[in-house]
Structures are given as C-alpha cells and as structure tokens.
PDB file of N, CA, C and O and ligand atoms in Angstrom:
ATOM      1  N   MET A 155      30.071 133.355  16.653  1.00 96.00           N
ATOM      2  CA  MET A 155      31.452 133.240  14.928  1.00 96.00           C
ATOM      3  C   MET A 155      31.019 135.017  15.128  1.00 96.00           C
ATOM      4  O   MET A 155      30.079 135.240  15.324  1.00 96.00           O
ATOM      5  N   LYS A 156      31.972 135.561  14.917  1.00 97.00           N
ATOM      6  CA  LYS A 156      31.673 137.343  14.711  1.00 97.00           C
ATOM      7  C   LYS A 156      32.730 138.309  14.135  1.00 97.00           C
ATOM      8  O   LYS A 156      34.323 138.022  14.229  1.00 97.00           O
ATOM      9  N   ILE A 157      32.798 139.018  13.101  1.00 98.00           N
ATOM     10  CA  ILE A 157      33.623 139.989  11.968  1.00 98.00           C
ATOM     11  C   ILE A 157      33.848 141.345  13.117  1.00 98.00           C
ATOM     12  O   ILE A 157      31.845 142.335  13.216  1.00 98.00           O
ATOM     13  N   THR A 158      35.012 141.226  13.736  1.00 98.00           N
ATOM     14  CA  THR A 158      35.094 142.667  13.535  1.00 98.00           C
ATOM     15  C   THR A 158      36.286 143.315  12.545  1.00 98.00           C
ATOM     16  O   THR A 158      36.715 143.208  12.881  1.00 98.00           O
ATOM     17  N   LEU A 159      36.130 145.227  12.972  1.00 98.00           N
ATOM     18  CA  LEU A 159      37.206 146.062  12.072  1.00 98.00           C
ATOM     19  C   LEU A 159      38.484 145.397  12.987  1.00 98.00           C
ATOM     20  O   LEU A 159      38.351 145.376  13.874  1.00 98.00           O
ATOM     21  N   ASN A 160      39.335 145.424  12.055  1.00 98.00           N
ATOM     22  CA  ASN A 160      40.625 145.305  13.151  1.00 98.00           C
ATOM     23  C   ASN A 160      40.932 146.679  14.332  1.00 98.00           C
ATOM     24  O   ASN A 160      40.510 147.436  14.095  1.00 98.00           O
ATOM     25  N   PRO A 161      41.186 146.517  15.410  1.00 98.00           N
ATOM     26  CA  PRO A 161      41.782 147.541  17.070  1.00 98.00           C
ATOM     27  C   PRO A 161      41.955 149.257  16.480  1.00 98.00           C
ATOM     28  O   PRO A 161      41.375 149.861  16.965  1.00 98.00           O
ATOM     29  N   ASP A 162      43.467 148.694  15.418  1.00 98.00           N
ATOM     30  CA  ASP A 162      44.120 149.840  15.367  1.00 98.00           C
ATOM     31  C   ASP A 162      43.575 150.721  13.824  1.00 98.00           C
ATOM     32  O   ASP A 162      43.447 150.484  12.953  1.00 98.00           O
ATOM     33  N   GLU A 163      43.024 151.806  14.289  1.00 98.00           N
ATOM     34  CA  GLU A 163      42.126 152.639  13.893  1.00 98.00           C
ATOM     35  C   GLU A 163      43.057 152.199  12.574  1.00 98.00           C
ATOM     36  O   GLU A 163      42.394 153.380  10.970  1.00 98.00           O
ATOM     37  N   GLU A 164      44.965 153.191  12.361  1.00 98.00           N
ATOM     38  CA  GLU A 164      45.245 153.953  11.675  1.00 98.00           C
ATOM     39  C   GLU A 164      45.408 152.324  10.195  1.00 98.00           C
ATOM     40  O   GLU A 164      45.265 153.121   8.683  1.00 98.00           O
ATOM     41  N   ILE A 165      45.797 151.256  10.286  1.00 98.00           N
ATOM     42  CA  ILE A 165      45.913 150.408   9.740  1.00 98.00           C
ATOM     43  C   ILE A 165      44.150 150.401   9.074  1.00 98.00           C
ATOM     44  O   ILE A 165      44.027 150.566   7.647  1.00 98.00           O
ATOM     45  N   VAL A 166      42.749 150.651   9.624  1.00 98.00           N
ATOM     46  CA  VAL A 166      41.528 150.607   9.544  1.00 98.00           C
ATOM     47  C   VAL A 166      41.284 151.887   8.118  1.00 98.00           C
ATOM     48  O   VAL A 166      40.985 151.380   7.083  1.00 98.00           O
ATOM     49  N   LYS A 167      41.751 152.638   8.034  1.00 98.00           N
ATOM     50  CA  LYS A 167      42.063 154.170   7.714  1.00 98.00           C
ATOM     51  C   LYS A 167      43.159 153.805   6.316  1.00 98.00           C
ATOM     52  O   LYS A 167      42.276 154.257   5.291  1.00 98.00           O
ATOM     53  N   LEU A 168      44.531 152.614   7.041  1.00 98.00           N
ATOM     54  CA  LEU A 168      45.245 153.323   5.668  1.00 98.00           C
ATOM     55  C   LEU A 168      44.351 152.061   4.386  1.00 98.00           C
ATOM     56  O   LEU A 168      44.395 152.222   3.227  1.00 98.00           O
ATOM     57  N   ILE A 169      43.263 151.398   4.831  1.00 98.00           N
ATOM     58  CA  ILE A 169      43.421 149.855   4.128  1.00 98.00           C
ATOM     59  C   ILE A 169      41.815 150.478   3.904  1.00 98.00           C
ATOM     60  O   ILE A 169      41.958 149.894   2.176  1.00 98.00           O
ATOM     61  N   ARG A 170      41.143 151.597   4.099  1.00 98.00           N
ATOM     62  CA  ARG A 170      39.961 152.090   3.674  1.00 98.00           C
ATOM     63  C   ARG A 170      40.341 153.152   2.445  1.00 98.00           C
ATOM     64  O   ARG A 170      39.562 152.677   1.678  1.00 98.00           O
ATOM     65  N   GLU A 171      41.539 153.917   3.077  1.00 98.00           N
ATOM     66  CA  GLU A 171      41.831 154.588   1.642  1.00 98.00           C
ATOM     67  C   GLU A 171      42.013 153.660   0.199  1.00 98.00           C
ATOM     68  O   GLU A 171      42.102 154.778  -0.525  1.00 98.00           O
ATOM     69  N   GLY A 172      42.521 152.419   0.508  1.00 98.00           N
ATOM     70  CA  GLY A 172      43.401 151.661  -0.322  1.00 98.00           C
ATOM     71  C   GLY A 172      42.215 151.302  -0.974  1.00 98.00           C
ATOM     72  O   GLY A 172      42.444 151.560  -2.254  1.00 98.00           O
ATOM     73  N   LEU A 173      41.264 150.555  -0.443  1.00 98.00           N
ATOM     74  CA  LEU A 173      39.829 149.899  -0.699  1.00 98.00           C
ATOM     75  C   LEU A 173      39.267 151.025  -1.683  1.00 98.00           C
ATOM     76  O   LEU A 173      38.163 151.199  -3.191  1.00 98.00           O
ATOM     77  N   GLU A 174      39.135 152.123  -1.351  1.00 98.00           N
ATOM     78  CA  GLU A 174      38.765 153.994  -2.320  1.00 98.00           C
ATOM     79  C   GLU A 174      39.344 153.970  -3.523  1.00 98.00           C
ATOM     80  O   GLU A 174      38.773 153.706  -4.559  1.00 98.00           O
ATOM     81  N   LYS A 175      41.178 154.019  -2.799  1.00 97.00           N
ATOM     82  CA  LYS A 175      41.838 153.812  -4.378  1.00 97.00           C
ATOM     83  C   LYS A 175      41.333 153.523  -5.670  1.00 97.00           C
ATOM     84  O   LYS A 175      41.132 153.076  -6.959  1.00 97.00           O
ATOM     85  N   LYS A 176      41.252 151.833  -5.156  1.00 97.00           N
ATOM     86  CA  LYS A 176      40.472 150.769  -6.241  1.00 97.00           C
ATOM     87  C   LYS A 176      39.112 150.699  -6.112  1.00 97.00           C
ATOM     88  O   LYS A 176      39.042 149.481  -6.873  1.00 97.00           O
ATOM     89  N   GLY A 177      38.699 151.319  -6.164  1.00 98.00           N
ATOM     90  CA  GLY A 177      37.125 150.597  -5.737  1.00 98.00           C
ATOM     91  C   GLY A 177      36.853 150.065  -5.490  1.00 98.00           C
ATOM     92  O   GLY A 177      35.456 149.241  -6.351  1.00 98.00           O
ATOM     93  N   GLY A 178      36.561 149.406  -4.443  1.00 98.00           N
ATOM     94  CA  GLY A 178      36.485 148.669  -3.586  1.00 98.00           C
ATOM     95  C   GLY A 178      36.981 146.980  -3.579  1.00 98.00           C
ATOM     96  O   GLY A 178      36.794 145.448  -3.409  1.00 98.00           O
ATOM     97  N   TYR A 179      38.206 147.153  -4.440  1.00 98.00           N
ATOM     98  CA  TYR A 179      38.811 145.458  -5.004  1.00 98.00           C
ATOM     99  C   TYR A 179      39.998 145.515  -3.148  1.00 98.00           C
ATOM    100  O   TYR A 179      40.832 147.129  -3.303  1.00 98.00           O
ATOM    101  N   CYS A 180      40.269 144.746  -3.512  1.00 98.00           N
ATOM    102  CA  CYS A 180      41.238 144.656  -2.728  1.00 98.00           C
ATOM    103  C   CYS A 180      42.986 145.295  -2.635  1.00 98.00           C
ATOM    104  O   CYS A 180      43.766 144.948  -4.191  1.00 98.00           O
ATOM    105  N   PRO A 181      43.305 145.815  -1.903  1.00 97.00           N
ATOM    106  CA  PRO A 181      44.303 147.360  -1.805  1.00 97.00           C
ATOM    107  C   PRO A 181      45.002 146.359  -1.784  1.00 97.00           C
ATOM    108  O   PRO A 181      46.458 146.757  -2.651  1.00 97.00           O
ATOM    109  N   CYS A 182      45.399 145.392  -1.409  1.00 95.00           N
ATOM    110  CA  CYS A 182      46.528 144.316  -1.403  1.00 95.00           C
ATOM    111  C   CYS A 182      46.722 142.826  -2.356  1.00 95.00           C
ATOM    112  O   CYS A 182      47.600 142.330  -2.403  1.00 95.00           O
ATOM    113  N   ARG A 183      46.301 142.926  -2.667  1.00 96.00           N
ATOM    114  CA  ARG A 183      45.777 142.478  -4.090  1.00 96.00           C
ATOM    115  C   ARG A 183      45.657 143.074  -5.696  1.00 96.00           C
ATOM    116  O   ARG A 183      45.368 143.744  -5.536  1.00 96.00           O
ATOM    117  N   ARG A 184      47.038 142.472  -7.011  1.00 95.00           N
ATOM    118  CA  ARG A 184      47.422 143.431  -8.342  1.00 95.00           C
ATOM    119  C   ARG A 184      46.390 142.965  -8.856  1.00 95.00           C
ATOM    120  O   ARG A 184      45.469 143.825  -9.240  1.00 95.00           O
ATOM    121  N   GLU A 185      45.291 142.067  -9.104  1.00 97.00           N
ATOM    122  CA  GLU A 185      44.362 141.501 -10.523  1.00 97.00           C
ATOM    123  C   GLU A 185      43.064 142.102  -9.882  1.00 97.00           C
ATOM    124  O   GLU A 185      42.591 142.502  -8.528  1.00 97.00           O
ATOM    125  N   ILE A 186      42.615 143.555 -10.653  1.00 97.00           N
ATOM    126  CA  ILE A 186      40.891 143.485 -10.490  1.00 97.00           C
ATOM    127  C   ILE A 186      40.088 141.714 -10.842  1.00 97.00           C
ATOM    128  O   ILE A 186      39.758 142.379 -12.398  1.00 97.00           O
ATOM    129  N   ILE A 187      39.382 141.757  -9.988  1.00 98.00           N
ATOM    130  CA  ILE A 187      38.299 139.623 -10.783  1.00 98.00           C
ATOM    131  C   ILE A 187      37.563 140.219  -9.533  1.00 98.00           C
ATOM    132  O   ILE A 187      37.606 140.520  -8.320  1.00 98.00           O
ATOM    133  N   PRO A 188      36.432 139.333  -9.417  1.00 98.00           N
ATOM    134  CA  PRO A 188      35.246 139.563  -9.169  1.00 98.00           C
ATOM    135  C   PRO A 188      36.229 138.950  -7.240  1.00 98.00           C
ATOM    136  O   PRO A 188      35.353 139.041  -6.157  1.00 98.00           O
ATOM    137  N   GLU A 189      36.798 137.592  -7.748  1.00 98.00           N
ATOM    138  CA  GLU A 189      36.957 137.135  -6.237  1.00 98.00           C
ATOM    139  C   GLU A 189      37.918 138.408  -5.407  1.00 98.00           C
ATOM    140  O   GLU A 189      38.252 138.466  -3.931  1.00 98.00           O
ATOM    141  N   ASN A 190      38.507 139.385  -5.967  1.00 98.00           N
ATOM    142  CA  ASN A 190      39.403 140.547  -5.138  1.00 98.00           C
ATOM    143  C   ASN A 190      38.303 141.705  -4.907  1.00 98.00           C
ATOM    144  O   ASN A 190      38.797 142.494  -4.337  1.00 98.00           O
ATOM    145  N   LYS A 191      37.475 141.304  -5.140  1.00 98.00           N
ATOM    146  CA  LYS A 191      36.149 142.732  -4.791  1.00 98.00           C
ATOM    147  C   LYS A 191      36.118 142.259  -3.107  1.00 98.00           C
ATOM    148  O   LYS A 191      36.137 140.775  -2.531  1.00 98.00           O
ATOM    149  N   CYS A 192      36.133 143.133  -2.190  1.00 98.00           N
ATOM    150  CA  CYS A 192      35.844 143.319  -0.480  1.00 98.00           C
ATOM    151  C   CYS A 192      34.480 143.489  -0.674  1.00 98.00           C
ATOM    152  O   CYS A 192      33.803 143.777  -1.385  1.00 98.00           O
ATOM    153  N   MET A 193      34.022 141.702   0.422  1.00 98.00           N
ATOM    154  CA  MET A 193      35.248 141.179   1.204  1.00 98.00           C
ATOM    155  C   MET A 193      35.122 139.972   0.467  1.00 98.00           C
ATOM    156  O   MET A 193      34.222 139.500  -0.180  1.00 98.00           O
ATOM    157  N   CYS A 194      36.151 139.859   0.131  1.00 98.00           N
ATOM    158  CA  CYS A 194      37.419 139.134  -1.366  1.00 98.00           C
ATOM    159  C   CYS A 194      36.771 137.759  -0.872  1.00 98.00           C
ATOM    160  O   CYS A 194      36.288 137.391   0.016  1.00 98.00           O
ATOM    161  N   LYS A 195      37.285 136.536  -1.815  1.00 98.00           N
ATOM    162  CA  LYS A 195      36.100 134.623  -2.010  1.00 98.00           C
ATOM    163  C   LYS A 195      37.230 134.276  -0.417  1.00 98.00           C
ATOM    164  O   LYS A 195      37.130 134.270   0.030  1.00 98.00           O
ATOM    165  N   GLU A 196      39.308 134.443  -0.221  1.00 98.00           N
ATOM    166  CA  GLU A 196      39.562 134.339   0.265  1.00 98.00           C
ATOM    167  C   GLU A 196      39.197 134.694   2.152  1.00 98.00           C
ATOM    168  O   GLU A 196      38.755 133.597   2.674  1.00 98.00           O
ATOM    169  N   PHE A 197      38.568 135.443   2.259  1.00 98.00           N
ATOM    170  CA  PHE A 197      38.165 135.971   3.491  1.00 98.00           C
ATOM    171  C   PHE A 197      37.334 135.771   3.320  1.00 98.00           C
ATOM    172  O   PHE A 197      36.659 134.784   4.524  1.00 98.00           O
ATOM    173  N   ARG A 198      36.031 135.472   3.001  1.00 98.00           N
ATOM    174  CA  ARG A 198      34.912 134.562   2.418  1.00 98.00           C
ATOM    175  C   ARG A 198      34.787 132.899   2.530  1.00 98.00           C
ATOM    176  O   ARG A 198      34.210 132.386   3.897  1.00 98.00           O
ATOM    177  N   ASP A 199      35.916 132.360   2.435  1.00 98.00           N
ATOM    178  CA  ASP A 199      36.253 131.435   2.255  1.00 98.00           C
ATOM    179  C   ASP A 199      36.617 131.280   4.067  1.00 98.00           C
ATOM    180  O   ASP A 199      36.420 129.849   5.019  1.00 98.00           O
ATOM    181  N   GLN A 200      36.954 132.060   4.838  1.00 98.00           N
ATOM    182  CA  GLN A 200      37.897 131.371   6.660  1.00 98.00           C
ATOM    183  C   GLN A 200      36.743 131.239   7.141  1.00 98.00           C
ATOM    184  O   GLN A 200      36.614 130.596   7.687  1.00 98.00           O
ATOM    185  N   ILE A 201      35.507 133.176   6.529  1.00 98.00           N
ATOM    186  CA  ILE A 201      34.460 132.897   7.506  1.00 98.00           C
ATOM    187  C   ILE A 201      33.631 131.196   7.232  1.00 98.00           C
ATOM    188  O   ILE A 201      33.318 131.149   7.993  1.00 98.00           O
ATOM    189  N   ALA A 202      33.588 130.854   6.003  1.00 98.00           N
ATOM    190  CA  ALA A 202      33.111 130.027   6.165  1.00 98.00           C
ATOM    191  C   ALA A 202      34.010 128.750   6.895  1.00 98.00           C
ATOM    192  O   ALA A 202      33.561 127.743   7.441  1.00 98.00           O
ATOM    193  N   ASP A 203      34.845 128.395   6.959  1.00 98.00           N
ATOM    194  CA  ASP A 203      35.878 127.748   7.741  1.00 98.00           C
ATOM    195  C   ASP A 203      35.797 127.473   9.401  1.00 98.00           C
ATOM    196  O   ASP A 203      36.028 128.343   9.928  1.00 98.00           O
ATOM    197  N   PRO A 204      35.024 126.902   9.577  1.00 97.00           N
ATOM    198  CA  PRO A 204      34.691 126.653  11.586  1.00 97.00           C
ATOM    199  C   PRO A 204      35.942 126.713  11.623  1.00 97.00           C
ATOM    200  O   PRO A 204      35.811 127.089  12.616  1.00 97.00           O
ATOM    201  N   ALA A 205      36.862 126.297  11.059  1.00 97.00           N
ATOM    202  CA  ALA A 205      37.728 126.332  12.208  1.00 97.00           C
ATOM    203  C   ALA A 205      38.972 127.369  12.129  1.00 97.00           C
ATOM    204  O   ALA A 205      40.234 127.680  12.913  1.00 97.00           O
ATOM    205  N   TYR A 206      38.545 128.688  11.239  1.00 98.00           N
ATOM    206  CA  TYR A 206      39.651 129.890  10.570  1.00 98.00           C
ATOM    207  C   TYR A 206      39.613 130.611  12.435  1.00 98.00           C
ATOM    208  O   TYR A 206      38.253 130.983  11.939  1.00 98.00           O
ATOM    209  N   GLU A 207      40.839 131.244  13.003  1.00 98.00           N
ATOM    210  CA  GLU A 207      40.092 131.762  14.013  1.00 98.00           C
ATOM    211  C   GLU A 207      41.364 133.215  13.134  1.00 98.00           C
ATOM    212  O   GLU A 207      42.968 132.702  13.028  1.00 98.00           O
ATOM    213  N   GLY A 208      41.125 134.810  12.987  1.00 98.00           N
ATOM    214  CA  GLY A 208      42.187 135.306  11.767  1.00 98.00           C
ATOM    215  C   GLY A 208      42.349 136.175  11.532  1.00 98.00           C
ATOM    216  O   GLY A 208      40.878 136.972  11.390  1.00 98.00           O
ATOM    217  N   PHE A 209      42.292 137.625  10.645  1.00 98.00           N
ATOM    218  CA  PHE A 209      42.752 138.588  10.443  1.00 98.00           C
ATOM    219  C   PHE A 209      42.338 137.972   9.038  1.00 98.00           C
ATOM    220  O   PHE A 209      43.030 137.405   7.760  1.00 98.00           O
ATOM    221  N   CYS A 210      41.435 139.156   8.440  1.00 98.00           N
ATOM    222  CA  CYS A 210      41.912 138.694   6.653  1.00 98.00           C
ATOM    223  C   CYS A 210      43.294 139.471   6.047  1.00 98.00           C
ATOM    224  O   CYS A 210      44.280 139.859   6.788  1.00 98.00           O
ATOM    225  N   HIS A 211      43.612 139.324   4.981  1.00 97.00           N
ATOM    226  CA  HIS A 211      45.202 138.586   4.070  1.00 97.00           C
ATOM    227  C   HIS A 211      45.353 140.164   4.724  1.00 97.00           C
ATOM    228  O   HIS A 211      46.225 141.096   5.061  1.00 97.00           O
ATOM    229  N   CYS A 212      44.539 141.533   4.461  1.00 97.00           N
ATOM    230  CA  CYS A 212      44.902 143.043   4.460  1.00 97.00           C
ATOM    231  C   CYS A 212      44.840 143.099   6.129  1.00 97.00           C
ATOM    232  O   CYS A 212      44.720 144.907   6.290  1.00 97.00           O
ATOM    233  N   MET A 213      43.967 142.521   7.123  1.00 98.00           N
ATOM    234  CA  MET A 213      44.137 142.967   8.321  1.00 98.00           C
ATOM    235  C   MET A 213      43.354 144.007   8.530  1.00 98.00           C
ATOM    236  O   MET A 213      43.166 145.258   9.643  1.00 98.00           O
ATOM    237  N   LEU A 214      42.253 144.143   7.516  1.00 98.00           N
ATOM    238  CA  LEU A 214      40.708 145.133   8.115  1.00 98.00           C
ATOM    239  C   LEU A 214      39.632 144.372   8.831  1.00 98.00           C
ATOM    240  O   LEU A 214      39.219 144.807   9.349  1.00 98.00           O
ATOM    241  N   TYR A 215      39.948 143.073   8.882  1.00 98.00           N
ATOM    242  CA  TYR A 215      38.531 142.260   9.309  1.00 98.00           C
ATOM    243  C   TYR A 215      39.009 141.521  10.173  1.00 98.00           C
ATOM    244  O   TYR A 215      40.490 140.404   9.749  1.00 98.00           O
ATOM    245  N   TYR A 216      38.909 141.221  11.630  1.00 98.00           N
ATOM    246  CA  TYR A 216      39.390 140.295  12.418  1.00 98.00           C
ATOM    247  C   TYR A 216      37.806 139.471  12.429  1.00 98.00           C
ATOM    248  O   TYR A 216      36.409 139.017  12.564  1.00 98.00           O
ATOM    249  N   LYS A 217      38.085 137.565  11.824  1.00 98.00           N
ATOM    250  CA  LYS A 217      37.008 137.317  12.507  1.00 98.00           C
ATOM    251  C   LYS A 217      37.817 136.172  14.191  1.00 98.00           C
ATOM    252  O   LYS A 217      38.625 135.068  14.250  1.00 98.00           O
ATOM    253  N   SER A 218      36.772 135.991  15.248  1.00 98.00           N
ATOM    254  CA  SER A 218      37.022 135.285  16.217  1.00 98.00           C
ATOM    255  C   SER A 218      35.236 134.189  16.318  1.00 98.00           C
ATOM    256  O   SER A 218      35.049 134.930  15.500  1.00 98.00           O
ATOM    257  N   LEU A 219      35.839 133.383  16.650  1.00 97.00           N
ATOM    258  CA  LEU A 219      35.005 132.046  16.664  1.00 97.00           C
ATOM    259  C   LEU A 219      34.081 132.377  17.950  1.00 97.00           C
ATOM    260  O   LEU A 219      33.027 131.736  17.869  1.00 97.00           O
ATOM    261  N   GLU A 220      34.027 133.138  19.030  1.00 92.00           N
ATOM    262  CA  GLU A 220      34.070 133.233  19.361  1.00 92.00           C
ATOM    263  C   GLU A 220      32.355 134.258  19.789  1.00 92.00           C
ATOM    264  O   GLU A 220      32.932 135.526  19.158  1.00 92.00           O
ATOM    265  N   ASP A 221      30.912 134.894  20.052  1.00 88.00           N
ATOM    266  CA  ASP A 221      30.293 135.661  19.762  1.00 88.00           C
ATOM    267  C   ASP A 221      30.816 136.647  20.406  1.00 88.00           C
ATOM    268  O   ASP A 221      31.828 136.549  21.692  1.00 88.00           O
TER     269      ASP A 221
HETATM  270  S1  LIG B  47      41.960 141.104   2.603  1.00 86.81           S
HETATM  271 FE1  LIG B  47      40.693 142.482   3.500  1.00 86.81          FE
HETATM  272  S2  LIG B  47      40.128 144.421   3.225  1.00 86.81           S
HETATM  273 FE2  LIG B  47      41.363 142.538   1.339  1.00 86.81          FE
HETATM  274  S3  LIG B  47      39.904 142.309   0.492  1.00 86.81           S
HETATM  275 FE3  LIG B  47      39.675 140.956   1.252  1.00 86.81          FE
HETATM  276  S4  LIG B  47      38.326 141.007   3.327  1.00 86.81           S
HETATM  277 FE4  LIG B  47      38.369 142.908   2.534  1.00 86.81          FE
END
C-alpha cells in the first residue's frame, strides 16, 4: 500500500491553498471539526480499508494497493 500526491500539480496547488486558508481543515468540507482535519477521518478510514483504492475526497492524495 502506498499514498502519493495527485500527479496533477495544479490540483495539488489548489487544495494546498485551500488547506492553508482553512488552517489545515479539509477545503472540501464545511464543518471545522477534528474529523475534517487533513488527513481527514474519511481518508484515514479508506487507508485502513484493505479493499479501498483511489483518491481522497479532495483528490489531494491517492491510495494505491501496490507498493
Ligand atoms: S479529503 Fe484529502 S485533502 Fe481533504 S482533508 Fe481528507 S485527506 Fe485531506
């Protein structure tokens, strides 16, 4: 399993700007709650799920099942 950044540098730049504006909370979600601090609970759960492969909700990170 490995986590990589989205290869699209424009998306990475936009999401990182969004994260900075929100003080580290997910730019794609409205609530400022601990679950939404990057890496958010949803993505941590997806990382823990042995069957999940794909992007996090914001598409900043990609989880691949291969090393
Ligand atoms: S969806 Fe991605 S960028 Fe947004 S908080 Fe979760 S891990 Fe971070």
